PDB file of C-alpha atoms in Angstrom:
ATOM      1  CA  ASP A  16       0.000   0.000   0.000  1.00 53.00           C
ATOM      2  CA  THR A  17       1.276   3.432  -0.892  1.00 75.00           C
ATOM      3  CA  GLY A  18      -1.118   5.106   1.519  1.00 92.00           C
ATOM      4  CA  VAL A  19      -3.731   7.783   1.008  1.00 96.00           C
ATOM      5  CA  SER A  20      -2.379  10.803  -0.850  1.00 96.00           C
ATOM      6  CA  GLN A  21      -3.798  14.316  -0.947  1.00 97.00           C
ATOM      7  CA  ASN A  22      -2.982  17.283  -3.133  1.00 97.00           C
ATOM      8  CA  PRO A  23      -2.159  20.018  -2.687  1.00 97.00           C
ATOM      9  CA  ARG A  24      -0.708  19.842   0.812  1.00 96.00           C
ATOM     10  CA  HIS A  25      -1.185  23.558   1.329  1.00 96.00           C
ATOM     11  CA  LYS A  26      -3.479  26.072  -0.324  1.00 98.00           C
ATOM     12  CA  ILE A  27      -3.678  29.788   0.293  1.00 98.00           C
ATOM     13  CA  THR A  28      -6.525  31.615  -1.356  1.00 98.00           C
ATOM     14  CA  LYS A  29      -8.408  34.863  -1.147  1.00 97.00           C
ATOM     15  CA  ARG A  30     -11.916  35.060   0.159  1.00 97.00           C
ATOM     16  CA  GLY A  31     -14.442  34.480  -2.576  1.00 97.00           C
ATOM     17  CA  GLN A  32     -12.230  32.234  -4.703  1.00 98.00           C
ATOM     18  CA  ASN A  33     -12.998  28.603  -5.500  1.00 98.00           C
ATOM     19  CA  VAL A  34     -10.631  25.818  -4.466  1.00 98.00           C
ATOM     20  CA  THR A  35     -10.465  22.115  -5.272  1.00 98.00           C
ATOM     21  CA  PHE A  36      -8.652  19.384  -3.396  1.00 98.00           C
ATOM     22  CA  ARG A  37      -7.864  15.876  -4.559  1.00 98.00           C
ATOM     23  CA  CYS A  38      -7.661  12.631  -2.632  1.00 98.00           C
ATOM     24  CA  ASP A  39      -6.261   9.351  -3.943  1.00 97.00           C
ATOM     25  CA  PRO A  40      -7.267   6.481  -1.647  1.00 96.00           C
ATOM     26  CA  ILE A  41      -5.396   3.277  -0.998  1.00 94.00           C
ATOM     27  CA  SER A  42      -5.770   0.990  -3.985  1.00 91.00           C
ATOM     28  CA  GLU A  43      -8.915  -1.178  -3.842  1.00 87.00           C
ATOM     29  CA  HIS A  44     -10.390   0.754  -0.937  1.00 91.00           C
ATOM     30  CA  ASN A  45     -13.987   1.240  -1.987  1.00 91.00           C
ATOM     31  CA  ARG A  46     -14.974   3.624   0.811  1.00 92.00           C
ATOM     32  CA  LEU A  47     -13.723   7.177   0.967  1.00 95.00           C
ATOM     33  CA  TYR A  48     -14.314   9.860   3.592  1.00 96.00           C
ATOM     34  CA  TRP A  49     -13.710  13.585   3.896  1.00 97.00           C
ATOM     35  CA  TYR A  50     -13.209  15.253   7.282  1.00 97.00           C
ATOM     36  CA  ARG A  51     -12.411  18.797   8.359  1.00 97.00           C
ATOM     37  CA  GLN A  52     -10.151  19.606  11.293  1.00 95.00           C
ATOM     38  CA  THR A  53      -9.867  23.056  12.829  1.00 94.00           C
ATOM     39  CA  LEU A  54      -7.259  24.113  15.345  1.00 90.00           C
ATOM     40  CA  GLY A  55      -7.711  22.491  18.722  1.00 88.00           C
ATOM     41  CA  GLN A  56     -10.460  20.170  17.551  1.00 92.00           C
ATOM     42  CA  GLY A  57     -10.760  16.617  16.397  1.00 94.00           C
ATOM     43  CA  PRO A  58     -11.668  15.857  12.796  1.00 96.00           C
ATOM     44  CA  GLU A  59     -15.324  16.326  11.888  1.00 95.00           C
ATOM     45  CA  PHE A  60     -17.050  14.200   9.271  1.00 95.00           C
ATOM     46  CA  LEU A  61     -18.073  15.901   6.036  1.00 96.00           C
ATOM     47  CA  THR A  62     -19.066  13.220   3.548  1.00 95.00           C
ATOM     48  CA  TYR A  63     -18.706   9.561   2.600  1.00 92.00           C
ATOM     49  CA  PHE A  64     -18.519   7.611  -0.669  1.00 93.00           C
ATOM     50  CA  GLN A  65     -18.927   3.945  -1.326  1.00 92.00           C
ATOM     51  CA  ASN A  66     -17.462   3.414  -4.771  1.00 92.00           C
ATOM     52  CA  GLU A  67     -18.808   6.355  -6.809  1.00 93.00           C
ATOM     53  CA  ALA A  68     -21.962   6.855  -4.753  1.00 93.00           C
ATOM     54  CA  GLN A  69     -22.067   9.645  -2.208  1.00 93.00           C
ATOM     55  CA  LEU A  70     -24.020   7.967   0.562  1.00 91.00           C
ATOM     56  CA  GLU A  71     -23.856  10.413   3.419  1.00 89.00           C
ATOM     57  CA  LYS A  72     -23.323  14.126   3.899  1.00 91.00           C
ATOM     58  CA  SER A  73     -22.928  16.017   7.144  1.00 90.00           C
ATOM     59  CA  ARG A  74     -24.928  19.127   7.807  1.00 88.00           C
ATOM     60  CA  LEU A  75     -21.512  20.780   8.035  1.00 84.00           C
ATOM     61  CA  LEU A  76     -21.327  20.423   4.269  1.00 87.00           C
ATOM     62  CA  SER A  77     -22.934  23.670   3.138  1.00 89.00           C
ATOM     63  CA  ASP A  78     -24.170  24.360  -0.379  1.00 93.00           C
ATOM     64  CA  ARG A  79     -20.781  25.849  -1.208  1.00 96.00           C
ATOM     65  CA  PHE A  80     -19.138  22.449  -0.766  1.00 96.00           C
ATOM     66  CA  SER A  81     -19.338  19.674  -3.313  1.00 96.00           C
ATOM     67  CA  ALA A  82     -17.554  16.345  -3.499  1.00 96.00           C
ATOM     68  CA  GLU A  83     -17.275  13.836  -6.283  1.00 96.00           C
ATOM     69  CA  ARG A  84     -15.781  10.435  -6.870  1.00 96.00           C
ATOM     70  CA  PRO A  85     -16.566   9.918 -10.543  1.00 91.00           C
ATOM     71  CA  LYS A  86     -15.032   6.518 -11.198  1.00 87.00           C
ATOM     72  CA  GLY A  87     -14.923   5.189  -7.707  1.00 85.00           C
ATOM     73  CA  SER A  88     -11.203   5.877  -7.413  1.00 91.00           C
ATOM     74  CA  PHE A  89      -9.927   9.373  -6.575  1.00 96.00           C
ATOM     75  CA  SER A  90     -12.181  12.043  -5.108  1.00 97.00           C
ATOM     76  CA  THR A  91     -12.326  15.812  -5.289  1.00 98.00           C
ATOM     77  CA  LEU A  92     -13.679  18.296  -2.777  1.00 98.00           C
ATOM     78  CA  GLU A  93     -14.546  21.741  -4.099  1.00 97.00           C
ATOM     79  CA  ILE A  94     -15.329  24.800  -2.029  1.00 97.00           C
ATOM     80  CA  GLN A  95     -16.946  27.674  -3.876  1.00 97.00           C
ATOM     81  CA  ARG A  96     -16.805  31.295  -2.751  1.00 97.00           C
ATOM     82  CA  THR A  97     -14.453  30.523   0.102  1.00 97.00           C
ATOM     83  CA  GLU A  98     -14.890  32.258   3.439  1.00 96.00           C
ATOM     84  CA  GLN A  99     -12.367  32.796   6.218  1.00 96.00           C
ATOM     85  CA  GLY A 100     -14.250  30.256   8.301  1.00 95.00           C
ATOM     86  CA  ASP A 101     -13.345  27.600   5.754  1.00 97.00           C
ATOM     87  CA  SER A 102      -9.711  27.765   6.859  1.00 97.00           C
ATOM     88  CA  ALA A 103      -8.925  24.313   8.196  1.00 96.00           C
ATOM     89  CA  MET A 104      -7.142  21.044   7.503  1.00 95.00           C
ATOM     90  CA  TYR A 105      -9.131  18.877   5.117  1.00 97.00           C
ATOM     91  CA  LEU A 106      -8.478  15.188   5.669  1.00 96.00           C
ATOM     92  CA  CYS A 107      -9.310  12.267   3.434  1.00 97.00           C
ATOM     93  CA  ALA A 108      -9.529   8.675   4.625  1.00 96.00           C
ATOM     94  CA  SER A 109     -10.188   5.371   2.915  1.00 95.00           C
ATOM     95  CA  ARG A 110     -11.350   1.982   4.033  1.00 92.00           C
ATOM     96  CA  ARG A 111     -11.882  -1.390   2.450  1.00 86.00           C
ATOM     97  CA  GLY A 112     -14.391  -3.890   3.801  1.00 74.00           C
ATOM     98  CA  GLY A 113     -13.114  -3.748   7.338  1.00 73.00           C
ATOM     99  CA  ASP A 114     -13.530  -1.079   9.933  1.00 78.00           C
ATOM    100  CA  THR A 115     -10.273   0.872  10.012  1.00 91.00           C
ATOM    101  CA  GLN A 116     -10.064   4.175   8.176  1.00 94.00           C
ATOM    102  CA  TYR A 117      -6.617   5.186   6.965  1.00 95.00           C
ATOM    103  CA  PHE A 118      -5.948   8.882   6.667  1.00 96.00           C
ATOM    104  CA  GLY A 119      -3.969  10.950   4.222  1.00 96.00           C
ATOM    105  CA  PRO A 120      -1.632  13.808   5.194  1.00 95.00           C
ATOM    106  CA  GLY A 121      -4.341  16.421   4.684  1.00 95.00           C
ATOM    107  CA  THR A 122      -4.651  19.679   2.777  1.00 96.00           C
ATOM    108  CA  ARG A 123      -4.256  22.813   4.848  1.00 96.00           C
ATOM    109  CA  LEU A 124      -6.435  25.618   3.529  1.00 97.00           C
ATOM    110  CA  THR A 125      -5.856  29.232   4.488  1.00 97.00           C
ATOM    111  CA  VAL A 126      -8.420  31.783   3.328  1.00 98.00           C
ATOM    112  CA  LEU A 127      -7.190  35.376   3.485  1.00 96.00           C
TER     113      LEU A 127
ATOM    114  CA  ALA B  18     -26.078  10.742  19.536  1.00 79.00           C
ATOM    115  CA  GLN B  19     -22.570   9.422  19.518  1.00 86.00           C
ATOM    116  CA  SER B  20     -19.875  11.326  21.378  1.00 92.00           C
ATOM    117  CA  VAL B  21     -16.335  10.985  22.632  1.00 96.00           C
ATOM    118  CA  ALA B  22     -14.759  12.811  25.552  1.00 97.00           C
ATOM    119  CA  GLN B  23     -11.065  13.212  26.198  1.00 97.00           C
ATOM    120  CA  PRO B  24     -11.046  14.961  29.567  1.00 96.00           C
ATOM    121  CA  GLU B  25      -7.403  16.041  29.507  1.00 97.00           C
ATOM    122  CA  ASP B  26      -6.118  18.597  27.022  1.00 96.00           C
ATOM    123  CA  GLN B  27      -2.534  17.708  27.932  1.00 97.00           C
ATOM    124  CA  VAL B  28      -0.735  14.863  29.663  1.00 98.00           C
ATOM    125  CA  ASN B  29       2.852  15.274  30.838  1.00 98.00           C
ATOM    126  CA  VAL B  30       5.046  12.302  31.726  1.00 98.00           C
ATOM    127  CA  ALA B  31       8.732  11.663  32.169  1.00 98.00           C
ATOM    128  CA  GLU B  32      10.520   9.322  29.794  1.00 98.00           C
ATOM    129  CA  GLY B  33      10.435   5.769  31.077  1.00 97.00           C
ATOM    130  CA  ASN B  34       7.307   6.288  33.150  1.00 98.00           C
ATOM    131  CA  PRO B  35       3.958   4.701  32.272  1.00 97.00           C
ATOM    132  CA  LEU B  36       1.423   6.858  30.483  1.00 97.00           C
ATOM    133  CA  THR B  37      -2.358   6.894  30.282  1.00 98.00           C
ATOM    134  CA  VAL B  38      -4.502   8.994  27.958  1.00 98.00           C
ATOM    135  CA  LYS B  39      -8.162   8.879  28.910  1.00 98.00           C
ATOM    136  CA  CYS B  40     -11.209   8.449  26.680  1.00 98.00           C
ATOM    137  CA  THR B  41     -14.890   7.905  27.394  1.00 97.00           C
ATOM    138  CA  TYR B  42     -17.581   7.390  24.796  1.00 96.00           C
ATOM    139  CA  SER B  43     -21.314   7.323  24.254  1.00 93.00           C
ATOM    140  CA  VAL B  44     -23.083   5.275  21.561  1.00 88.00           C
ATOM    141  CA  SER B  45     -26.445   3.586  21.429  1.00 84.00           C
ATOM    142  CA  GLY B  46     -25.220   0.407  19.774  1.00 83.00           C
ATOM    143  CA  ASN B  47     -22.040  -1.629  19.964  1.00 85.00           C
ATOM    144  CA  PRO B  48     -18.998   0.621  19.922  1.00 89.00           C
ATOM    145  CA  TYR B  49     -16.091   0.283  17.556  1.00 92.00           C
ATOM    146  CA  LEU B  50     -13.281   2.224  19.242  1.00 94.00           C
ATOM    147  CA  PHE B  51     -10.065   3.594  17.781  1.00 96.00           C
ATOM    148  CA  TRP B  52      -6.975   5.516  18.754  1.00 98.00           C
ATOM    149  CA  TYR B  53      -5.080   7.657  16.259  1.00 98.00           C
ATOM    150  CA  VAL B  54      -1.931   9.749  16.673  1.00 97.00           C
ATOM    151  CA  GLN B  55      -1.153  12.978  14.842  1.00 95.00           C
ATOM    152  CA  TYR B  56       2.279  14.535  14.476  1.00 91.00           C
ATOM    153  CA  PRO B  57       2.621  18.229  13.555  1.00 85.00           C
ATOM    154  CA  ASN B  58       1.413  19.065  10.049  1.00 76.00           C
ATOM    155  CA  ARG B  59       0.629  15.451   9.300  1.00 80.00           C
ATOM    156  CA  GLY B  60      -2.456  13.307   8.991  1.00 85.00           C
ATOM    157  CA  LEU B  61      -3.708  10.786  11.503  1.00 93.00           C
ATOM    158  CA  GLN B  62      -1.930   7.490  11.983  1.00 95.00           C
ATOM    159  CA  PHE B  63      -3.901   4.473  13.186  1.00 95.00           C
ATOM    160  CA  LEU B  64      -2.658   3.007  16.477  1.00 97.00           C
ATOM    161  CA  LEU B  65      -5.175   0.388  17.556  1.00 96.00           C
ATOM    162  CA  LYS B  66      -8.830  -0.563  17.696  1.00 94.00           C
ATOM    163  CA  TYR B  67     -11.355  -2.482  19.733  1.00 94.00           C
ATOM    164  CA  ILE B  68     -14.131  -4.262  17.893  1.00 90.00           C
ATOM    165  CA  THR B  69     -14.913  -7.307  19.981  1.00 87.00           C
ATOM    166  CA  GLY B  70     -13.182  -9.926  22.086  1.00 88.00           C
ATOM    167  CA  ASP B  71     -10.419  -9.350  24.608  1.00 91.00           C
ATOM    168  CA  ASN B  72     -10.851  -6.080  26.454  1.00 92.00           C
ATOM    169  CA  LEU B  73      -7.116  -5.360  26.272  1.00 96.00           C
ATOM    170  CA  VAL B  74      -5.976  -4.581  22.757  1.00 96.00           C
ATOM    171  CA  LYS B  75      -2.403  -4.084  21.642  1.00 96.00           C
ATOM    172  CA  GLY B  76      -1.352  -1.768  18.870  1.00 95.00           C
ATOM    173  CA  SER B  77       1.572  -0.071  17.211  1.00 91.00           C
ATOM    174  CA  TYR B  78       4.678   1.296  18.954  1.00 92.00           C
ATOM    175  CA  GLY B  79       4.002  -0.546  22.218  1.00 95.00           C
ATOM    176  CA  PHE B  80       0.657   1.119  22.888  1.00 97.00           C
ATOM    177  CA  GLU B  81      -2.313  -0.742  24.296  1.00 97.00           C
ATOM    178  CA  ALA B  82      -5.830   0.186  25.317  1.00 98.00           C
ATOM    179  CA  GLU B  83      -8.361  -1.268  27.704  1.00 96.00           C
ATOM    180  CA  PHE B  84     -12.056  -1.393  26.841  1.00 96.00           C
ATOM    181  CA  ASN B  85     -14.345  -1.069  29.864  1.00 96.00           C
ATOM    182  CA  LYS B  86     -17.987  -1.440  28.935  1.00 93.00           C
ATOM    183  CA  SER B  87     -19.420  -0.587  32.348  1.00 94.00           C
ATOM    184  CA  GLN B  88     -17.435   2.648  32.519  1.00 95.00           C
ATOM    185  CA  THR B  89     -17.769   3.298  28.769  1.00 95.00           C
ATOM    186  CA  SER B  90     -14.059   3.981  28.634  1.00 97.00           C
ATOM    187  CA  PHE B  91     -11.200   3.125  26.292  1.00 98.00           C
ATOM    188  CA  HIS B  92      -8.015   4.479  27.860  1.00 98.00           C
ATOM    189  CA  LEU B  93      -4.735   4.393  25.946  1.00 98.00           C
ATOM    190  CA  LYS B  94      -1.694   3.138  27.848  1.00 98.00           C
ATOM    191  CA  LYS B  95       1.981   2.469  27.442  1.00 98.00           C
ATOM    192  CA  PRO B  96       4.211   0.923  30.105  1.00 97.00           C
ATOM    193  CA  SER B  97       7.264   3.076  29.363  1.00 97.00           C
ATOM    194  CA  ALA B  98       6.992   6.408  27.559  1.00 97.00           C
ATOM    195  CA  LEU B  99       9.501   7.636  24.980  1.00 97.00           C
ATOM    196  CA  VAL B 100      10.244  11.250  24.057  1.00 96.00           C
ATOM    197  CA  SER B 101       9.252  10.318  20.505  1.00 95.00           C
ATOM    198  CA  ASP B 102       5.732   9.488  21.763  1.00 96.00           C
ATOM    199  CA  SER B 103       5.109  13.226  22.170  1.00 97.00           C
ATOM    200  CA  ALA B 104       2.206  14.002  19.822  1.00 97.00           C
ATOM    201  CA  LEU B 105      -1.540  14.662  19.654  1.00 97.00           C
ATOM    202  CA  TYR B 106      -3.716  11.627  20.365  1.00 98.00           C
ATOM    203  CA  PHE B 107      -7.316  11.196  19.267  1.00 98.00           C
ATOM    204  CA  CYS B 108      -9.884   8.709  20.459  1.00 98.00           C
ATOM    205  CA  ALA B 109     -12.719   7.918  18.039  1.00 96.00           C
ATOM    206  CA  VAL B 110     -15.884   5.827  18.007  1.00 94.00           C
ATOM    207  CA  MET B 111     -18.034   4.325  15.304  1.00 89.00           C
ATOM    208  CA  GLU B 112     -21.365   2.715  16.035  1.00 78.00           C
ATOM    209  CA  ASP B 113     -20.738  -0.900  14.976  1.00 62.00           C
ATOM    210  CA  GLN B 114     -20.147  -1.894  11.393  1.00 62.00           C
ATOM    211  CA  ALA B 115     -23.257  -0.123  10.196  1.00 60.00           C
ATOM    212  CA  GLY B 116     -21.663   3.137  11.149  1.00 60.00           C
ATOM    213  CA  THR B 117     -19.842   5.227   8.649  1.00 77.00           C
ATOM    214  CA  ALA B 118     -18.315   8.325  10.150  1.00 88.00           C
ATOM    215  CA  LEU B 119     -15.832   8.266  12.959  1.00 93.00           C
ATOM    216  CA  ILE B 120     -16.707  10.583  15.827  1.00 94.00           C
ATOM    217  CA  PHE B 121     -13.552  12.031  17.343  1.00 96.00           C
ATOM    218  CA  GLY B 122     -12.685  13.514  20.686  1.00 97.00           C
ATOM    219  CA  LYS B 123     -10.938  16.875  20.868  1.00 96.00           C
ATOM    220  CA  GLY B 124      -7.564  15.283  21.295  1.00 97.00           C
ATOM    221  CA  THR B 125      -4.982  15.067  24.060  1.00 98.00           C
ATOM    222  CA  THR B 126      -1.466  16.414  23.684  1.00 97.00           C
ATOM    223  CA  LEU B 127       1.069  14.038  25.164  1.00 97.00           C
ATOM    224  CA  SER B 128       4.368  15.568  26.214  1.00 97.00           C
ATOM    225  CA  VAL B 129       7.172  13.231  27.274  1.00 97.00           C
ATOM    226  CA  SER B 130      10.172  14.894  28.893  1.00 97.00           C
ATOM    227  CA  SER B 131      13.677  13.469  28.954  1.00 94.00           C
TER     228      SER B 131
END
């Protein structure tokens, strides 16, 4: 396993701009998760995919957020019209049939 | 609703001493419990989990955790701390295999002094 990878690792943007993050899960992991982590807090669930189907979304995921996993492999998370409150670490995790989620290194977003 | 509490923001121990990082949880079904560690500017690394069976589970880097159903606790332990164990530790719960999202505690910073 090469592990979960995320790109970019860091993103600085101005308020109002759109940003997109990518997550590549561990090969053959059919389940993929997005979490958001703010300073001093544990990760909070955003959304979950099984293969290409988005099966669950948190109420934290406002209308400005959209996630896709078009072929059941990599996933993207887009934030439109970013706000300063969107500044956080965005974490991706993947899981196969078992119960353990394996996390990527995260993308740190700073909105100026 | 599921929840996890880590009552200590920081735990300080001397190298070579035993360490305990506390975690209590609340779920309506059977709990699946996890510990992860996070180093600065990095993602979470899986340490260990309890699903079923023996209440004492062993994980990576010499860590272990004890599941206590009556006290709804899952404390992380290590017999002899290393300076390199200094990091941020998260306890998480998932409500049995039907669950999807992990619910995390706020984290506990472990500081091991030499």
